[in-house]
Amino acid sequence: MKNRLKVLRAERNWTQSDLAKALDVSRQTINAIENEKFDPSLPLAFRAAKIFALPIEQIFDDGE
Amino acid sequence: MNDTASTTLAQRNKASTKALFVWTLAWLLSLALLAFGPKLLWNFSVTISLAVIAVNLVFGYCMIITNKKYLDGLDELQRQLHMNAMAISLGVSVVFGAIYGLLEPARLLDSTPSPSNILFVMGISYFISLVINFRKYQ
């Protein structure tokens, strides 16, 4: 699944570790999501949306 | 639900890994006691052997519950990696166990197959699979 995590993170000058801590996941998970190797669960996607104060669809795109 | 309010993922992982290590060690030591104790320590006393079996079962139960809590405390990618490793480990153990059990009847093995060898294969395949999976998502 395509996503804008990397861009949104860069806009805020956050490292992968910063975002991982905010989302309560490992840095490895953030890296895997950013590189589209792993799709986050709905609760994790909602947490990301809350942290970035954006609707989910502005962060994640299923490509359809 | 994880207790995310008061502790970080790393702190929870560290605590649950430590608990898992302690219970696994306790279970292994009680197993070793049961393996060597009857002959070396209490001269095959049935009462003592049954008591050690009971202790081993309690430690085993604690280890299983702690392992479940450990998995519950992981994040979703880590849980998926463990689940993949478990799937590989279970499959390898079934295939290996089935063949291994037939080696003696086929006269390809002199000794009686030991179940502990299947546990060894299970552990090794789980570990290798986990390392490969973790490296893939590094």
Short mmCIF file of C-alpha atoms in Angstrom, two decimals:
data_model
loop_
_atom_site.label_atom_id
_atom_site.label_comp_id
_atom_site.label_asym_id
_atom_site.label_seq_id
_atom_site.Cartn_x
_atom_site.Cartn_y
_atom_site.Cartn_z
CA MET A 1 0.00 0.00 0.00
CA LYS A 2 1.35 3.42 -0.98
CA ASN A 3 1.70 5.94 1.80
CA ARG A 4 3.09 9.39 2.63
CA LEU A 5 4.60 8.54 5.98
CA LYS A 6 8.13 9.36 4.87
CA VAL A 7 7.11 12.76 3.47
CA LEU A 8 4.97 13.68 6.46
CA ARG A 9 7.72 12.60 8.80
CA ALA A 10 10.32 14.65 6.92
CA GLU A 11 8.08 17.72 7.01
CA ARG A 12 8.16 17.52 10.80
CA ASN A 13 11.87 16.64 11.01
CA TRP A 14 11.03 13.37 12.74
CA THR A 15 13.26 10.33 12.55
CA GLN A 16 11.83 6.85 12.06
CA SER A 17 12.51 6.26 15.75
CA ASP A 18 10.53 9.39 16.73
CA LEU A 19 7.53 8.24 14.72
CA ALA A 20 7.88 4.68 15.98
CA LYS A 21 7.80 5.92 19.56
CA ALA A 22 4.77 8.10 18.88
CA LEU A 23 2.91 5.18 17.29
CA ASP A 24 4.16 2.65 19.87
CA VAL A 25 5.70 0.34 17.27
CA SER A 26 9.28 -0.60 16.39
CA ARG A 27 11.46 1.46 14.04
CA GLN A 28 11.61 -1.64 11.87
CA THR A 29 7.83 -1.47 11.43
CA ILE A 30 7.95 2.19 10.36
CA ASN A 31 10.70 1.36 7.87
CA ALA A 32 8.71 -1.57 6.47
CA ILE A 33 5.56 0.56 6.08
CA GLU A 34 7.47 3.43 4.42
CA ASN A 35 9.05 0.99 1.97
CA GLU A 36 5.65 -0.60 1.26
CA LYS A 37 6.81 -3.99 2.50
CA PHE A 38 4.17 -4.12 5.21
CA ASP A 39 0.60 -2.82 5.39
CA PRO A 40 -0.40 -1.40 8.77
CA SER A 41 -3.53 -2.55 10.59
CA LEU A 42 -6.54 -0.25 10.74
CA PRO A 43 -5.86 0.75 14.40
CA LEU A 44 -2.27 1.67 13.52
CA ALA A 45 -3.42 3.63 10.47
CA PHE A 46 -5.89 5.52 12.68
CA ARG A 47 -3.12 6.30 15.18
CA ALA A 48 -0.95 7.65 12.36
CA ALA A 49 -3.85 9.77 11.12
CA LYS A 50 -4.35 11.18 14.61
CA ILE A 51 -0.66 12.00 15.06
CA PHE A 52 -0.41 13.75 11.69
CA ALA A 53 -3.87 15.31 12.14
CA LEU A 54 -4.91 14.15 8.69
CA PRO A 55 -7.62 11.86 7.32
CA ILE A 56 -6.40 8.29 6.73
CA GLU A 57 -6.90 8.56 2.98
CA GLN A 58 -4.46 11.48 2.85
CA ILE A 59 -1.76 9.26 4.34
CA PHE A 60 -2.49 5.83 2.89
CA ASP A 61 -3.55 5.03 -0.66
CA ASP A 62 -4.57 1.53 -1.73
CA GLY A 63 -3.95 2.49 -5.37
CA GLU A 64 -7.54 2.02 -6.56
CA MET B 1 -4.93 -4.24 24.80
CA ASN B 2 -1.34 -3.22 25.43
CA ASP B 3 -0.47 -0.97 28.32
CA THR B 4 0.81 1.74 26.01
CA ALA B 5 0.10 4.66 28.33
CA SER B 6 2.81 3.98 30.88
CA THR B 7 5.51 2.00 29.02
CA THR B 8 7.13 2.05 25.59
CA LEU B 9 7.27 -0.93 23.25
CA ALA B 10 11.00 -1.38 23.96
CA GLN B 11 10.41 -1.41 27.72
CA ARG B 12 7.57 -3.91 27.40
CA ASN B 13 9.65 -6.13 25.10
CA LYS B 14 12.56 -6.05 27.52
CA ALA B 15 10.39 -6.97 30.51
CA SER B 16 8.53 -9.75 28.70
CA THR B 17 11.77 -11.16 27.22
CA LYS B 18 13.27 -11.28 30.72
CA ALA B 19 10.17 -13.02 32.11
CA LEU B 20 10.19 -15.51 29.23
CA PHE B 21 13.89 -16.24 29.83
CA VAL B 22 13.31 -16.84 33.56
CA TRP B 23 10.36 -19.24 33.06
CA THR B 24 12.05 -21.07 30.18
CA LEU B 25 15.17 -21.52 32.30
CA ALA B 26 13.08 -22.74 35.27
CA TRP B 27 11.24 -25.21 33.02
CA LEU B 28 14.51 -26.48 31.50
CA LEU B 29 16.13 -26.91 34.92
CA SER B 30 13.12 -28.83 36.24
CA LEU B 31 13.25 -30.99 33.11
CA ALA B 32 16.95 -31.67 33.67
CA LEU B 33 16.18 -32.52 37.30
CA LEU B 34 13.57 -35.02 36.14
CA ALA B 35 15.98 -36.49 33.59
CA PHE B 36 18.92 -37.00 35.96
CA GLY B 37 17.40 -36.83 39.46
CA PRO B 38 15.75 -40.29 39.70
CA LYS B 39 19.06 -42.07 39.15
CA LEU B 40 21.52 -39.63 40.68
CA LEU B 41 19.62 -37.92 43.51
CA TRP B 42 16.59 -39.85 44.87
CA ASN B 43 17.09 -43.46 43.79
CA PHE B 44 13.91 -43.70 41.68
CA SER B 45 11.53 -42.65 44.46
CA VAL B 46 8.12 -42.46 42.80
CA THR B 47 6.85 -39.77 45.17
CA ILE B 48 9.74 -37.41 44.48
CA SER B 49 9.57 -38.06 40.73
CA LEU B 50 5.84 -37.25 40.71
CA ALA B 51 6.50 -34.07 42.69
CA VAL B 52 9.16 -32.97 40.19
CA ILE B 53 6.78 -33.77 37.31
CA ALA B 54 4.16 -31.55 38.97
CA VAL B 55 6.71 -28.74 39.35
CA ASN B 56 7.77 -29.18 35.72
CA LEU B 57 4.15 -28.95 34.54
CA VAL B 58 3.57 -25.78 36.58
CA PHE B 59 6.75 -24.20 35.18
CA GLY B 60 5.73 -25.31 31.69
CA TYR B 61 2.32 -23.69 32.10
CA CYS B 62 3.96 -20.45 33.30
CA MET B 63 6.35 -20.54 30.33
CA ILE B 64 3.47 -20.97 27.86
CA ILE B 65 1.46 -18.11 29.39
CA THR B 66 4.55 -15.87 29.48
CA ASN B 67 5.27 -16.68 25.84
CA LYS B 68 1.71 -15.73 24.92
CA LYS B 69 2.08 -12.44 26.82
CA TYR B 70 5.40 -11.88 25.06
CA LEU B 71 3.73 -12.27 21.66
CA ASP B 72 0.81 -10.05 22.72
CA GLY B 73 3.30 -7.32 23.68
CA LEU B 74 4.99 -7.22 20.26
CA ASP B 75 3.95 -4.78 17.59
CA GLU B 76 2.05 -6.03 14.55
CA LEU B 77 5.03 -6.55 12.24
CA GLN B 78 6.99 -8.39 14.93
CA ARG B 79 3.94 -10.60 15.61
CA GLN B 80 3.65 -11.37 11.91
CA LEU B 81 7.32 -12.34 11.73
CA HIS B 82 6.89 -14.69 14.69
CA MET B 83 3.73 -16.15 13.16
CA ASN B 84 5.58 -16.83 9.88
CA ALA B 85 8.41 -18.46 11.82
CA MET B 86 5.90 -20.62 13.72
CA ALA B 87 4.26 -21.70 10.46
CA ILE B 88 7.62 -22.70 8.97
CA SER B 89 8.69 -24.42 12.19
CA LEU B 90 5.44 -26.39 12.46
CA GLY B 91 5.62 -27.47 8.82
CA VAL B 92 9.27 -28.50 9.01
CA SER B 93 8.60 -30.42 12.23
CA VAL B 94 5.63 -32.29 10.75
CA VAL B 95 7.58 -33.24 7.61
CA PHE B 96 10.72 -34.13 9.55
CA GLY B 97 8.76 -35.97 12.28
CA ALA B 98 6.85 -38.09 9.77
CA ILE B 99 10.00 -39.14 7.90
CA TYR B 100 12.01 -39.57 11.10
CA GLY B 101 9.39 -41.94 12.54
CA LEU B 102 9.64 -44.14 9.45
CA LEU B 103 13.43 -44.41 9.40
CA GLU B 104 13.59 -47.28 11.89
CA PRO B 105 10.85 -49.44 10.26
CA ALA B 106 12.58 -48.88 6.91
CA ARG B 107 15.82 -50.06 8.56
CA LEU B 108 17.60 -46.82 7.75
CA LEU B 109 18.16 -46.07 11.45
CA ASP B 110 19.41 -48.49 14.11
CA SER B 111 18.16 -46.68 17.21
CA THR B 112 14.58 -45.85 18.19
CA PRO B 113 13.65 -42.29 17.11
CA SER B 114 13.70 -39.87 20.03
CA PRO B 115 10.98 -37.17 20.30
CA SER B 116 13.58 -34.74 21.63
CA ASN B 117 15.17 -34.66 18.16
CA ILE B 118 11.92 -33.31 16.73
CA LEU B 119 11.93 -30.58 19.41
CA PHE B 120 15.49 -29.75 18.35
CA VAL B 121 14.45 -29.44 14.69
CA MET B 122 11.47 -27.33 15.73
CA GLY B 123 13.66 -24.93 17.71
CA ILE B 124 16.33 -24.62 15.04
CA SER B 125 13.85 -24.11 12.19
CA TYR B 126 11.98 -21.49 14.26
CA PHE B 127 15.19 -19.60 15.02
CA ILE B 128 16.49 -19.68 11.43
CA SER B 129 13.13 -18.63 10.04
CA LEU B 130 12.89 -15.77 12.53
CA VAL B 131 16.39 -14.49 11.69
CA ILE B 132 15.67 -14.61 7.92
CA ASN B 133 12.32 -12.83 8.39
CA PHE B 134 13.83 -10.11 10.59
CA ARG B 135 16.65 -9.52 8.11
CA LYS B 136 14.13 -9.21 5.29
CA TYR B 137 12.37 -6.31 7.03
CA GLN B 138 15.51 -4.66 8.42
#
